[in-house]
Amino acid sequence: MSGVSLIISFVIAIIIMIWMISKLKVHPFLALMTISLVLALVAGIDLAKIPAMIGDGFSGTFKSIGIVIIFGAIIGTVLEKTGAALKLADMVVNFVGKKRPELAMLIMGWVVGIPVFCDSGFVVLNPIREALRRKIAANPVGMAVALSGGLYASHVFIPPTPGPIAAAGAVGVGNNLLLVILMGAVVSIPVLSAVYIFAKYIGKRVQLDESGADAVISQSYEELIQHYGKLPSGFLSLAPILMPIIFMALGSIGKIMGLGGSIGTLIQFLGNPIIALAIGVVFAVFLLASTNRMGEFNDLTNETLKIVGPILFITAAGGVLGKVITVAGFVEFIKQNAQVISMAGIFFPFLISAILKTAQGSSTVAIITTVSIMGMYTSGDSLMAVLGFTTEIAAALVVMAIAAGAMCVSHANDSYFWVVTNFGKMTPQQGYRTQTAMTFIMGIVGMITVYVLSLILL
């Protein structure tokens, strides 16, 4: 098949995949696997090679990043179920002060959103928003937008959330998660600033009709605290997140300094993302013990695996699609026309991710599908190589560009849109004015930030 025919087939395949997910409600795993198989057949790949190729693409993804995703999800579940997420939120409110409720919600969401899924995070933290609103008569819409934006920023930009972890592994920087975390934090700063300004602006222009809004049954903050009993200490609440970052930082420092011998080996071992996050899980166990919930550990783990299982399978299916793209010769054709596509530069992965996000709704699916298209930065037959992204820094920036695209935009096909709209007691129309507009702004500001960083760092 000629190069042009391959590209046309690929575009049609992506359109059909989006249609299957958004209209036919086919699970993304089955949609990705189906499209990968059909694309392999259409591209004329030897039938005898297809089964092994699918197996390699599937298992390669699990091998590189699967354990890290599971450990990160376990930490998030424990923080949520023990009340540690609420403790972190309390610490943020005490630090920022109740006189700046939008800022408190923004930072609170960003901190809690690092280990906890944004959907769950909004539900967990919404009672604090309601309590602050009642105590200081704060603007409910502005606070809801700020909380949503803070959660969303860390959800797409910062590991150990599954999306950015999977992206880091797929482009080849899975062993340097600290770089991705730091890059995500840097990109988050202007994005969060834009959310804060927008929250202050839109909060004055959207008025809630409490009687007409969807009724949401929510506990008061005091009742929520009673549900958890005594909240854990600040240190134990923060340790499952902070300790992996510290050990990964030590590993990076040891690598830069060229430490050898037994000490250097030990530091590199502890700084490996799998081991560092395993240490985070150990501190999560201490957290469970301190809240007398050790008996729930097995159930919490099972619950986490049920949640993270589909994400792992989608990630692995994305790896299969990436393998098909490489073997079929798509990248080789693009290399021959590299001058045209390289003009898009760092905006190329952003646009692909934004199209996928807007069309099918899931940020995680958009991220995973896009990174599977981009390939590894160390591979000479990948789109990363075609676009000139052949260093760790460049790969981390590509992850950020894909994450920014995965924000654009949250609307009616996104579950998070309905969580924010319903718990914020807004109508769908108000949801479009707030959540949809905010995510568009976040994506654009995030991409501009990534572009500026690319001019400096690349």
Short mmCIF file of C-alpha atoms in Angstrom, two decimals:
data_model
loop_
_atom_site.label_atom_id
_atom_site.label_comp_id
_atom_site.label_asym_id
_atom_site.label_seq_id
_atom_site.Cartn_x
_atom_site.Cartn_y
_atom_site.Cartn_z
CA MET A 1 0.00 0.00 0.00
CA SER A 2 1.30 3.46 -0.89
CA GLY A 3 2.15 6.08 1.72
CA VAL A 4 -0.83 8.29 0.91
CA SER A 5 -3.19 5.31 1.12
CA LEU A 6 -1.69 4.39 4.51
CA ILE A 7 -2.30 7.89 5.88
CA ILE A 8 -5.87 7.94 4.55
CA SER A 9 -6.48 4.51 6.11
CA PHE A 10 -5.07 5.74 9.41
CA VAL A 11 -7.27 8.87 9.46
CA ILE A 12 -10.36 6.80 8.63
CA ALA A 13 -9.43 4.30 11.35
CA ILE A 14 -9.16 7.05 13.97
CA ILE A 15 -12.53 8.51 12.92
CA ILE A 16 -14.16 5.08 13.15
CA MET A 17 -12.56 4.50 16.56
CA ILE A 18 -13.95 7.80 17.85
CA TRP A 19 -17.38 6.90 16.43
CA MET A 20 -17.29 3.49 18.10
CA ILE A 21 -16.40 4.97 21.50
CA SER A 22 -18.65 8.06 21.48
CA LYS A 23 -21.69 6.87 19.51
CA LEU A 24 -21.80 3.10 19.78
CA LYS A 25 -20.51 3.19 23.38
CA VAL A 26 -17.93 0.48 22.65
CA HIS A 27 -15.34 0.25 25.43
CA PRO A 28 -12.12 2.07 24.42
CA PHE A 29 -10.10 -1.15 24.92
CA LEU A 30 -12.21 -3.07 22.40
CA ALA A 31 -12.31 -0.10 20.04
CA LEU A 32 -8.51 0.28 20.07
CA MET A 33 -7.90 -3.45 19.65
CA THR A 34 -10.42 -3.72 16.81
CA ILE A 35 -9.03 -0.72 14.96
CA SER A 36 -5.46 -1.98 15.44
CA LEU A 37 -6.32 -5.39 13.98
CA VAL A 38 -8.29 -3.97 11.03
CA LEU A 39 -5.57 -1.41 10.33
CA ALA A 40 -2.95 -4.15 10.32
CA LEU A 41 -5.00 -6.13 7.80
CA VAL A 42 -5.69 -3.11 5.60
CA ALA A 43 -2.02 -2.11 5.66
CA GLY A 44 -1.08 -5.54 4.31
CA ILE A 45 1.00 -6.74 7.25
CA ASP A 46 1.87 -10.44 6.95
CA LEU A 47 -0.91 -12.44 8.62
CA ALA A 48 1.62 -14.70 10.30
CA LYS A 49 3.24 -11.72 12.03
CA ILE A 50 0.08 -10.02 13.32
CA PRO A 51 -0.58 -12.16 16.46
CA ALA A 52 3.01 -11.79 17.72
CA MET A 53 2.96 -8.08 16.89
CA ILE A 54 -0.22 -7.58 18.93
CA GLY A 55 1.27 -9.55 21.82
CA ASP A 56 4.48 -7.52 21.75
CA GLY A 57 2.61 -4.20 21.73
CA PHE A 58 0.32 -5.31 24.54
CA SER A 59 2.93 -6.84 26.86
CA GLY A 60 5.52 -4.12 26.23
CA THR A 61 3.22 -1.49 27.71
CA PHE A 62 2.47 -3.55 30.81
CA LYS A 63 6.17 -4.24 31.33
CA SER A 64 7.17 -0.60 31.15
CA ILE A 65 4.50 1.15 33.18
CA GLY A 66 1.77 -1.20 34.48
CA ILE A 67 3.10 -1.67 38.04
CA VAL A 68 3.69 2.06 38.45
CA ILE A 69 0.07 2.83 37.50
CA ILE A 70 -1.22 0.26 40.00
CA PHE A 71 0.93 1.56 42.87
CA GLY A 72 -0.06 5.16 42.14
CA ALA A 73 -3.75 4.24 42.11
CA ILE A 74 -3.48 2.35 45.43
CA ILE A 75 -1.92 5.43 47.05
CA GLY A 76 -4.76 7.59 45.74
CA THR A 77 -7.46 5.22 46.99
CA VAL A 78 -5.94 5.04 50.48
CA LEU A 79 -5.68 8.84 50.70
CA GLU A 80 -9.32 9.14 49.71
CA LYS A 81 -10.73 6.41 51.98
CA THR A 82 -8.76 7.30 55.13
CA GLY A 83 -9.68 10.98 55.04
CA ALA A 84 -6.08 11.96 54.25
CA ALA A 85 -7.32 13.85 51.18
CA LEU A 86 -9.52 15.93 53.49
CA LYS A 87 -6.59 16.49 55.82
CA LEU A 88 -4.51 17.79 52.90
CA ALA A 89 -7.43 20.04 51.95
CA ASP A 90 -7.62 21.36 55.52
CA MET A 91 -3.90 22.11 55.45
CA VAL A 92 -4.32 24.09 52.22
CA VAL A 93 -7.25 26.10 53.60
CA ASN A 94 -5.30 26.91 56.76
CA PHE A 95 -2.30 27.96 54.66
CA VAL A 96 -4.17 30.10 52.13
CA GLY A 97 -6.86 31.41 54.44
CA LYS A 98 -10.63 31.54 54.14
CA LYS A 99 -10.57 35.10 52.77
CA ARG A 100 -9.39 33.76 49.40
CA PRO A 101 -11.82 30.87 48.84
CA GLU A 102 -11.18 30.48 45.09
CA LEU A 103 -7.43 30.28 45.67
CA ALA A 104 -7.96 27.80 48.51
CA MET A 105 -10.14 25.59 46.28
CA LEU A 106 -7.66 25.85 43.40
CA ILE A 107 -4.60 24.78 45.40
CA MET A 108 -6.59 22.20 47.34
CA GLY A 109 -7.78 20.61 44.11
CA TRP A 110 -4.29 20.66 42.59
CA VAL A 111 -2.69 18.96 45.62
CA VAL A 112 -5.40 16.32 46.09
CA GLY A 113 -5.64 15.72 42.32
CA ILE A 114 -2.03 14.46 42.15
CA PRO A 115 -2.90 11.02 43.58
CA VAL A 116 -6.74 11.06 43.37
CA PHE A 117 -8.82 10.92 40.18
CA CYS A 118 -10.40 14.29 39.43
CA ASP A 119 -13.95 12.86 39.46
CA SER A 120 -13.46 11.32 42.91
CA GLY A 121 -11.54 14.35 44.13
CA PHE A 122 -14.39 16.73 43.33
CA VAL A 123 -16.90 14.53 45.16
CA VAL A 124 -14.59 14.21 48.20
CA LEU A 125 -13.76 17.93 48.40
CA ASN A 126 -17.16 19.35 47.50
CA PRO A 127 -18.37 19.35 51.15
CA ILE A 128 -15.44 21.65 52.02
CA ARG A 129 -16.55 23.98 49.24
CA GLU A 130 -20.11 23.93 50.58
CA ALA A 131 -18.92 24.52 54.16
CA LEU A 132 -16.77 27.50 53.15
CA ARG A 133 -19.62 28.90 51.16
CA ARG A 134 -21.94 28.80 54.16
CA LYS A 135 -19.37 30.15 56.61
CA ILE A 136 -18.10 33.13 54.60
CA ALA A 137 -20.78 33.57 51.92
CA ALA A 138 -18.24 32.86 49.14
CA ASN A 139 -19.26 32.65 45.49
CA PRO A 140 -20.31 29.02 44.86
CA VAL A 141 -19.69 29.07 41.09
CA GLY A 142 -16.24 30.62 41.35
CA MET A 143 -15.26 28.07 44.00
CA ALA A 144 -16.60 25.15 41.92
CA VAL A 145 -14.66 26.31 38.85
CA ALA A 146 -11.48 26.79 40.85
CA LEU A 147 -11.77 23.36 42.51
CA SER A 148 -12.50 21.69 39.18
CA GLY A 149 -9.57 23.41 37.47
CA GLY A 150 -7.11 22.57 40.24
CA LEU A 151 -8.07 18.89 40.16
CA TYR A 152 -7.98 18.76 36.37
CA ALA A 153 -4.52 20.33 36.06
CA SER A 154 -2.79 17.73 38.21
CA HIS A 155 -4.98 14.97 36.73
CA VAL A 156 -3.52 15.44 33.24
CA PHE A 157 -0.07 16.93 33.97
CA ILE A 158 1.37 15.20 37.03
CA PRO A 159 2.06 11.51 37.84
CA PRO A 160 1.04 9.31 39.63
CA THR A 161 -2.27 9.94 37.86
CA PRO A 162 -2.50 7.10 35.28
CA GLY A 163 -2.68 9.33 32.17
CA PRO A 164 0.66 11.11 32.53
CA ILE A 165 2.33 7.97 33.92
CA ALA A 166 1.22 6.00 30.88
CA ALA A 167 2.35 8.82 28.59
CA ALA A 168 5.77 8.98 30.22
CA GLY A 169 6.26 5.24 29.74
CA ALA A 170 5.03 5.26 26.15
CA VAL A 171 7.43 8.00 25.00
CA GLY A 172 10.40 6.54 26.88
CA VAL A 173 10.76 8.58 30.08
CA GLY A 174 9.04 6.14 32.41
CA ASN A 175 12.30 5.70 34.32
CA ASN A 176 12.54 9.44 34.94
CA LEU A 177 9.11 10.24 36.34
CA LEU A 178 10.63 12.99 38.47
CA LEU A 179 11.34 14.98 35.29
CA VAL A 180 7.72 14.59 34.21
CA ILE A 181 6.46 15.56 37.69
CA LEU A 182 8.64 18.68 37.76
CA MET A 183 7.69 19.61 34.20
CA GLY A 184 4.02 19.12 35.07
CA ALA A 185 4.36 21.36 38.11
CA VAL A 186 6.01 24.10 36.04
CA VAL A 187 3.38 23.96 33.29
CA SER A 188 0.64 23.95 35.93
CA ILE A 189 1.61 27.38 37.31
CA PRO A 190 0.37 29.54 34.41
CA VAL A 191 -2.56 27.16 33.85
CA LEU A 192 -3.68 27.50 37.48
CA SER A 193 -3.22 31.29 37.27
CA ALA A 194 -5.55 31.37 34.26
CA VAL A 195 -8.11 29.21 36.10
CA TYR A 196 -8.02 31.56 39.11
CA ILE A 197 -8.62 34.64 36.96
CA PHE A 198 -11.42 32.89 35.07
CA ALA A 199 -13.03 31.63 38.31
CA LYS A 200 -13.12 35.15 39.72
CA TYR A 201 -14.55 36.45 36.43
CA ILE A 202 -17.20 33.81 35.70
CA GLY A 203 -18.31 33.49 39.32
CA LYS A 204 -19.85 36.98 39.13
CA ARG A 205 -21.66 36.23 35.87
CA VAL A 206 -23.31 32.86 36.50
CA GLN A 207 -26.12 32.82 39.04
CA LEU A 208 -27.38 29.53 40.42
CA ASP A 209 -31.08 28.81 40.59
CA GLU A 210 -31.00 26.63 43.70
CA SER A 211 -34.65 25.64 43.41
CA GLY A 212 -34.32 24.60 39.77
CA ALA A 213 -30.91 23.01 39.94
CA ASP A 214 -30.45 19.28 40.24
CA ALA A 215 -30.71 18.27 43.87
CA VAL A 216 -27.43 16.83 45.10
CA ILE A 217 -27.43 14.96 48.39
CA SER A 218 -24.21 15.93 50.13
CA GLN A 219 -23.03 15.64 53.70
CA SER A 220 -22.05 18.68 55.66
CA TYR A 221 -18.33 19.03 56.30
CA GLU A 222 -18.78 18.14 59.97
CA GLU A 223 -20.73 14.99 59.08
CA LEU A 224 -18.03 13.99 56.62
CA ILE A 225 -15.33 14.36 59.27
CA GLN A 226 -17.40 12.22 61.65
CA HIS A 227 -17.63 9.55 58.94
CA TYR A 228 -13.83 9.25 58.90
CA GLY A 229 -13.45 9.69 62.64
CA LYS A 230 -10.25 11.46 63.57
CA LEU A 231 -8.37 12.61 60.49
CA PRO A 232 -4.78 11.33 60.12
CA SER A 233 -1.78 13.54 60.84
CA GLY A 234 -0.47 15.97 58.25
CA PHE A 235 2.79 14.04 57.84
CA LEU A 236 1.14 10.66 57.25
CA SER A 237 -1.35 12.28 54.85
CA LEU A 238 1.44 13.83 52.79
CA ALA A 239 4.05 11.04 53.05
CA PRO A 240 2.58 8.63 50.43
CA ILE A 241 2.91 11.41 47.83
CA LEU A 242 6.04 13.12 49.11
CA MET A 243 8.27 10.11 49.81
CA PRO A 244 8.24 8.71 46.24
CA ILE A 245 9.13 12.19 44.93
CA ILE A 246 12.01 12.47 47.42
CA PHE A 247 13.44 9.07 46.50
CA MET A 248 13.09 9.73 42.76
CA ALA A 249 14.85 13.07 43.31
CA LEU A 250 17.69 11.33 45.17
CA GLY A 251 17.98 8.82 42.34
CA SER A 252 18.23 11.61 39.77
CA ILE A 253 20.80 13.50 41.84
CA GLY A 254 22.87 10.33 42.30
CA LYS A 255 22.75 9.71 38.55
CA ILE A 256 23.86 13.26 37.76
CA MET A 257 26.70 13.09 40.31
CA GLY A 258 27.76 9.69 38.98
CA LEU A 259 27.69 8.00 42.38
CA GLY A 260 29.08 4.50 42.22
CA GLY A 261 29.64 1.63 44.59
CA SER A 262 27.07 0.16 46.92
CA ILE A 263 25.68 3.59 47.94
CA GLY A 264 25.19 4.66 44.33
CA THR A 265 23.52 1.35 43.49
CA LEU A 266 21.21 1.64 46.50
CA ILE A 267 20.21 5.21 45.61
CA GLN A 268 19.49 4.23 42.00
CA PHE A 269 17.44 1.27 43.26
CA LEU A 270 15.35 3.40 45.63
CA GLY A 271 14.97 6.11 42.97
CA ASN A 272 13.49 3.77 40.36
CA PRO A 273 9.81 4.78 39.89
CA ILE A 274 8.55 1.27 40.69
CA ILE A 275 10.49 1.10 43.97
CA ALA A 276 9.80 4.76 44.87
CA LEU A 277 6.06 4.28 44.44
CA ALA A 278 6.26 0.98 46.32
CA ILE A 279 7.70 3.00 49.23
CA GLY A 280 4.70 5.33 48.83
CA VAL A 281 2.43 2.30 49.17
CA VAL A 282 4.27 1.31 52.37
CA PHE A 283 3.54 4.74 53.83
CA ALA A 284 -0.06 4.34 52.67
CA VAL A 285 -0.18 1.14 54.75
CA PHE A 286 1.15 3.10 57.75
CA LEU A 287 -1.66 5.58 57.08
CA LEU A 288 -4.23 2.78 57.11
CA ALA A 289 -2.80 1.43 60.36
CA SER A 290 -2.89 4.86 62.02
CA THR A 291 -6.60 5.19 61.17
CA ASN A 292 -7.40 1.63 62.32
CA ARG A 293 -8.40 0.59 58.79
CA MET A 294 -5.92 -2.21 58.13
CA GLY A 295 -8.82 -4.63 57.92
CA GLU A 296 -10.00 -2.75 54.82
CA PHE A 297 -6.69 -3.01 52.96
CA ASN A 298 -7.67 -6.06 50.90
CA ASP A 299 -11.01 -4.50 49.91
CA LEU A 300 -9.34 -1.18 49.06
CA THR A 301 -6.80 -2.97 46.88
CA ASN A 302 -9.53 -4.91 45.08
CA GLU A 303 -11.49 -1.70 44.57
CA THR A 304 -8.42 0.02 43.15
CA LEU A 305 -7.66 -2.81 40.75
CA LYS A 306 -11.24 -2.68 39.48
CA ILE A 307 -10.84 1.03 38.79
CA VAL A 308 -7.36 0.90 37.32
CA GLY A 309 -7.86 -2.33 35.34
CA PRO A 310 -9.65 -0.69 32.40
CA ILE A 311 -6.98 2.02 32.28
CA LEU A 312 -4.22 -0.60 32.11
CA PHE A 313 -6.01 -2.44 29.32
CA ILE A 314 -6.62 0.78 27.37
CA THR A 315 -2.95 1.68 27.81
CA ALA A 316 -1.86 -1.74 26.54
CA ALA A 317 -4.28 -1.50 23.60
CA GLY A 318 -2.73 1.86 22.79
CA GLY A 319 0.62 0.10 22.70
CA VAL A 320 -0.78 -2.34 20.14
CA LEU A 321 -1.94 0.56 17.94
CA GLY A 322 1.51 2.11 18.20
CA LYS A 323 3.12 -1.17 17.14
CA VAL A 324 0.82 -1.44 14.12
CA ILE A 325 1.60 2.13 13.10
CA THR A 326 5.32 1.42 13.21
CA VAL A 327 5.27 -1.97 11.45
CA ALA A 328 2.84 -0.85 8.74
CA GLY A 329 5.17 1.85 7.50
CA PHE A 330 3.23 4.96 8.53
CA VAL A 331 6.26 6.51 10.18
CA GLU A 332 8.50 5.71 7.21
CA PHE A 333 6.15 7.61 4.91
CA ILE A 334 6.00 10.54 7.29
CA LYS A 335 9.81 10.56 7.45
CA GLN A 336 9.88 11.00 3.71
CA ASN A 337 7.62 14.03 4.15
CA ALA A 338 9.17 15.19 7.40
CA GLN A 339 9.64 18.74 6.18
CA VAL A 340 5.88 19.27 6.01
CA ILE A 341 4.89 17.65 9.29
CA SER A 342 7.86 19.01 11.24
CA MET A 343 6.46 22.51 10.68
CA ALA A 344 3.81 21.69 13.29
CA GLY A 345 6.53 20.82 15.81
CA ILE A 346 5.37 20.57 19.41
CA PHE A 347 1.83 21.56 18.34
CA PHE A 348 1.36 18.28 16.43
CA PRO A 349 0.78 16.01 19.48
CA PHE A 350 -1.33 18.76 21.08
CA LEU A 351 -3.70 18.90 18.11
CA ILE A 352 -4.06 15.11 17.88
CA SER A 353 -4.81 14.87 21.60
CA ALA A 354 -7.28 17.79 21.53
CA ILE A 355 -9.21 16.26 18.63
CA LEU A 356 -9.42 12.90 20.40
CA LYS A 357 -10.43 14.48 23.72
CA THR A 358 -13.18 16.65 22.27
CA ALA A 359 -14.55 13.83 20.13
CA GLN A 360 -14.72 10.98 22.65
CA GLY A 361 -14.62 12.65 26.08
CA SER A 362 -11.93 10.80 28.03
CA SER A 363 -8.68 12.65 28.75
CA THR A 364 -6.93 9.37 29.61
CA VAL A 365 -7.96 7.74 26.31
CA ALA A 366 -6.86 10.86 24.40
CA ILE A 367 -3.45 10.83 26.13
CA ILE A 368 -2.86 7.11 25.66
CA THR A 369 -3.95 7.07 22.02
CA THR A 370 -1.79 10.08 21.16
CA VAL A 371 1.36 8.74 22.82
CA SER A 372 0.87 5.43 21.05
CA ILE A 373 0.92 7.36 17.77
CA MET A 374 4.03 9.35 18.78
CA GLY A 375 6.15 6.38 19.89
CA MET A 376 9.42 6.29 21.89
CA TYR A 377 11.89 9.14 21.72
CA THR A 378 14.73 6.59 21.58
CA SER A 379 13.30 4.84 18.52
CA GLY A 380 14.53 5.94 15.12
CA ASP A 381 11.31 4.77 13.43
CA SER A 382 8.91 6.85 15.55
CA LEU A 383 7.10 10.13 15.04
CA MET A 384 9.13 11.49 17.94
CA ALA A 385 12.26 11.06 15.82
CA VAL A 386 10.59 12.59 12.76
CA LEU A 387 9.66 15.69 14.75
CA GLY A 388 13.11 15.90 16.31
CA PHE A 389 12.11 15.03 19.86
CA THR A 390 15.04 12.77 20.69
CA THR A 391 16.00 13.79 24.24
CA GLU A 392 14.42 13.20 27.65
CA ILE A 393 13.58 16.90 27.98
CA ALA A 394 11.90 16.88 24.57
CA ALA A 395 9.95 13.72 25.46
CA ALA A 396 8.74 15.30 28.72
CA LEU A 397 7.59 18.38 26.80
CA VAL A 398 5.69 16.16 24.37
CA VAL A 399 3.92 14.56 27.34
CA MET A 400 2.95 18.06 28.51
CA ALA A 401 1.71 19.04 25.04
CA ILE A 402 -0.41 15.88 24.86
CA ALA A 403 -1.76 16.55 28.38
CA ALA A 404 -2.69 20.12 27.39
CA GLY A 405 -4.54 18.78 24.36
CA ALA A 406 -6.35 16.25 26.56
CA MET A 407 -8.02 19.18 28.33
CA CYS A 408 -9.62 20.65 25.20
CA VAL A 409 -12.48 20.45 25.94
CA SER A 410 -14.67 18.92 28.64
CA HIS A 411 -18.29 18.85 27.56
CA ALA A 412 -21.35 16.57 27.54
CA ASN A 413 -19.45 13.40 26.55
CA ASP A 414 -17.09 13.73 29.54
CA SER A 415 -18.13 12.22 32.90
CA TYR A 416 -16.16 14.93 34.74
CA PHE A 417 -18.35 17.59 33.09
CA TRP A 418 -21.43 16.05 34.70
CA VAL A 419 -19.73 15.56 38.09
CA VAL A 420 -18.80 19.26 38.26
CA THR A 421 -22.12 20.44 36.83
CA ASN A 422 -24.33 18.33 39.10
CA PHE A 423 -22.36 18.70 42.32
CA GLY A 424 -21.92 22.40 41.53
CA LYS A 425 -25.74 22.59 41.14
CA MET A 426 -25.43 24.11 37.67
CA THR A 427 -27.57 23.56 34.59
CA PRO A 428 -25.92 22.03 31.50
CA GLN A 429 -25.91 25.47 29.86
CA GLN A 430 -24.07 26.90 32.86
CA GLY A 431 -21.71 23.93 32.67
CA TYR A 432 -20.76 24.93 29.13
CA ARG A 433 -20.13 28.51 30.25
CA THR A 434 -17.96 27.38 33.15
CA GLN A 435 -16.44 23.89 32.82
CA THR A 436 -16.21 23.78 29.02
CA ALA A 437 -14.86 27.33 28.71
CA MET A 438 -12.41 26.76 31.57
CA THR A 439 -10.96 23.57 30.09
CA PHE A 440 -10.50 25.31 26.72
CA ILE A 441 -8.58 28.11 28.43
CA MET A 442 -6.51 25.60 30.42
CA GLY A 443 -5.56 23.69 27.30
CA ILE A 444 -4.56 26.79 25.33
CA VAL A 445 -2.57 28.32 28.21
CA GLY A 446 -0.92 24.95 28.86
CA MET A 447 0.11 24.61 25.22
CA ILE A 448 1.46 28.16 25.05
CA THR A 449 3.50 27.41 28.17
CA VAL A 450 4.87 24.21 26.63
CA TYR A 451 5.77 26.09 23.44
CA VAL A 452 7.63 28.77 25.39
CA LEU A 453 9.48 26.09 27.35
CA SER A 454 10.40 24.33 24.11
CA LEU A 455 11.96 27.55 22.81
CA ILE A 456 14.07 27.74 25.96
CA LEU A 457 14.94 24.10 26.55
CA LEU A 458 15.20 22.59 23.05
#
